[in-house]
PDB file of C-alpha atoms in Angstrom:
ATOM      1  CA  UNK U   1     -71.095 137.676 -22.142  1.00  0.00           C
ATOM      2  CA  UNK U   2     -72.998 139.786 -19.600  1.00  0.00           C
ATOM      3  CA  UNK U   3     -70.947 142.865 -20.447  1.00  0.00           C
ATOM      4  CA  UNK U   4     -72.007 142.598 -24.105  1.00  0.00           C
ATOM      5  CA  UNK U   5     -75.677 142.460 -23.096  1.00  0.00           C
ATOM      6  CA  UNK U   6     -75.272 145.448 -20.801  1.00  0.00           C
ATOM      7  CA  UNK U   7     -73.491 147.379 -23.546  1.00  0.00           C
ATOM      8  CA  UNK U   8     -76.427 146.794 -25.898  1.00  0.00           C
ATOM      9  CA  UNK U   9     -78.855 148.112 -23.284  1.00  0.00           C
ATOM     10  CA  UNK U  10     -76.675 151.156 -22.646  1.00  0.00           C
ATOM     11  CA  UNK U  11     -76.460 151.947 -26.355  1.00  0.00           C
ATOM     12  CA  UNK U  12     -80.239 151.605 -26.682  1.00  0.00           C
ATOM     13  CA  UNK U  13     -80.805 153.952 -23.744  1.00  0.00           C
ATOM     14  CA  UNK U  14     -78.341 156.465 -25.167  1.00  0.00           C
ATOM     15  CA  UNK U  15     -80.149 156.351 -28.503  1.00  0.00           C
ATOM     16  CA  UNK U  16     -83.488 156.942 -26.784  1.00  0.00           C
ATOM     17  CA  UNK U  17     -82.077 159.903 -24.876  1.00  0.00           C
ATOM     18  CA  UNK U  18     -80.681 161.402 -28.080  1.00  0.00           C
ATOM     19  CA  UNK U  19     -84.040 160.871 -29.764  1.00  0.00           C
ATOM     20  CA  UNK U  20     -85.874 162.692 -26.954  1.00  0.00           C
ATOM     21  CA  UNK U  21     -83.421 165.565 -27.179  1.00  0.00           C
ATOM     22  CA  UNK U  22     -83.858 165.852 -30.928  1.00  0.00           C
ATOM     23  CA  UNK U  23     -87.639 165.856 -30.522  1.00  0.00           C
ATOM     24  CA  UNK U  24     -87.418 168.722 -28.027  1.00  0.00           C
ATOM     25  CA  UNK U  25     -85.009 170.683 -30.239  1.00  0.00           C
ATOM     26  CA  UNK U  26     -87.229 170.172 -33.279  1.00  0.00           C
ATOM     27  CA  UNK U  27     -90.275 171.382 -31.365  1.00  0.00           C
ATOM     28  CA  UNK U  28     -88.432 174.479 -30.217  1.00  0.00           C
ATOM     29  CA  UNK U  29     -87.351 175.314 -33.740  1.00  0.00           C
ATOM     30  CA  UNK U  30     -90.834 174.658 -35.113  1.00  0.00           C
ATOM     31  CA  UNK U  31     -92.620 176.809 -32.549  1.00  0.00           C
ATOM     32  CA  UNK U  32     -90.042 179.564 -33.016  1.00  0.00           C
ATOM     33  CA  UNK U  33     -90.673 179.609 -36.742  1.00  0.00           C
ATOM     34  CA  UNK U  34     -94.447 179.602 -36.213  1.00  0.00           C
ATOM     35  CA  UNK U  35     -94.232 182.531 -33.797  1.00  0.00           C
ATOM     36  CA  UNK U  36     -91.862 184.515 -35.985  1.00  0.00           C
ATOM     37  CA  UNK U  37     -93.924 184.095 -39.113  1.00  0.00           C
ATOM     38  CA  UNK U  38     -97.115 184.944 -37.225  1.00  0.00           C
ATOM     39  CA  UNK U  39     -95.566 188.160 -35.913  1.00  0.00           C
ATOM     40  CA  UNK U  40     -94.523 189.114 -39.456  1.00  0.00           C
ATOM     41  CA  UNK U  41     -98.039 188.417 -40.712  1.00  0.00           C
ATOM     42  CA  UNK U  42     -99.608 190.415 -37.870  1.00  0.00           C
ATOM     43  CA  UNK U  43     -97.326 193.352 -38.617  1.00  0.00           C
ATOM     44  CA  UNK U  44     -98.378 193.299 -42.272  1.00  0.00           C
ATOM     45  CA  UNK U  45    -102.112 192.856 -41.667  1.00  0.00           C
ATOM     46  CA  UNK U  46    -103.128 193.962 -38.165  1.00  0.00           C
ATOM     47  CA  UNK U  47    -106.824 193.517 -38.958  1.00  0.00           C
ATOM     48  CA  UNK U  48    -106.316 189.728 -39.273  1.00  0.00           C
ATOM     49  CA  UNK U  49    -104.654 189.433 -35.863  1.00  0.00           C
ATOM     50  CA  UNK U  50    -107.382 187.264 -34.273  1.00  0.00           C
ATOM     51  CA  UNK U  51    -107.427 184.742 -37.116  1.00  0.00           C
ATOM     52  CA  UNK U  52    -103.631 184.559 -37.179  1.00  0.00           C
ATOM     53  CA  UNK U  53    -103.410 184.091 -33.433  1.00  0.00           C
ATOM     54  CA  UNK U  54    -105.851 181.192 -33.409  1.00  0.00           C
ATOM     55  CA  UNK U  55    -104.118 179.539 -36.362  1.00  0.00           C
ATOM     56  CA  UNK U  56    -100.762 180.003 -34.654  1.00  0.00           C
ATOM     57  CA  UNK U  57    -102.025 178.379 -31.446  1.00  0.00           C
ATOM     58  CA  UNK U  58    -103.411 175.380 -33.347  1.00  0.00           C
ATOM     59  CA  UNK U  59    -100.150 174.925 -35.281  1.00  0.00           C
ATOM     60  CA  UNK U  60     -98.055 175.240 -32.102  1.00  0.00           C
ATOM     61  CA  UNK U  61    -100.259 172.667 -30.363  1.00  0.00           C
ATOM     62  CA  UNK U  62     -99.756 170.225 -33.223  1.00  0.00           C
ATOM     63  CA  UNK U  63     -95.979 170.688 -33.077  1.00  0.00           C
ATOM     64  CA  UNK U  64     -96.008 170.205 -29.297  1.00  0.00           C
ATOM     65  CA  UNK U  65     -98.119 167.069 -29.695  1.00  0.00           C
ATOM     66  CA  UNK U  66     -95.631 165.519 -32.065  1.00  0.00           C
ATOM     67  CA  UNK U  67     -92.727 166.455 -29.783  1.00  0.00           C
ATOM     68  CA  UNK U  68     -94.497 165.015 -26.750  1.00  0.00           C
ATOM     69  CA  UNK U  69     -95.169 161.815 -28.674  1.00  0.00           C
ATOM     70  CA  UNK U  70     -91.458 161.572 -29.558  1.00  0.00           C
ATOM     71  CA  UNK U  71     -90.365 162.145 -25.969  1.00  0.00           C
ATOM     72  CA  UNK U  72     -92.833 159.566 -24.638  1.00  0.00           C
ATOM     73  CA  UNK U  73     -91.599 156.994 -27.140  1.00  0.00           C
ATOM     74  CA  UNK U  74     -88.008 157.721 -26.105  1.00  0.00           C
ATOM     75  CA  UNK U  75     -88.846 157.386 -22.404  1.00  0.00           C
ATOM     76  CA  UNK U  76     -90.614 154.098 -23.083  1.00  0.00           C
ATOM     77  CA  UNK U  77     -87.537 152.896 -24.952  1.00  0.00           C
ATOM     78  CA  UNK U  78     -85.395 153.759 -21.937  1.00  0.00           C
ATOM     79  CA  UNK U  79     -87.705 152.058 -19.428  1.00  0.00           C
ATOM     80  CA  UNK U  80     -88.472 148.944 -21.442  1.00  0.00           C
TER      81      UNK U  80
END
């Protein structure tokens, strides 16, 4: 009986760890796409570089916020 309870906890912790990893991978892909598209836009219109840079930083911060939220939820799932 105890082994079944421990197996459920282990599966839950493994799921939380996978979720945290997916959140980090998604953030990396998202920020990479933001940076790449911003560099393309800056190459096409160098006079708009300041506006593009600030927009890129805001978008990257939003992506990082969502990823951090996902990782925190996964860590809480592991601890609790």
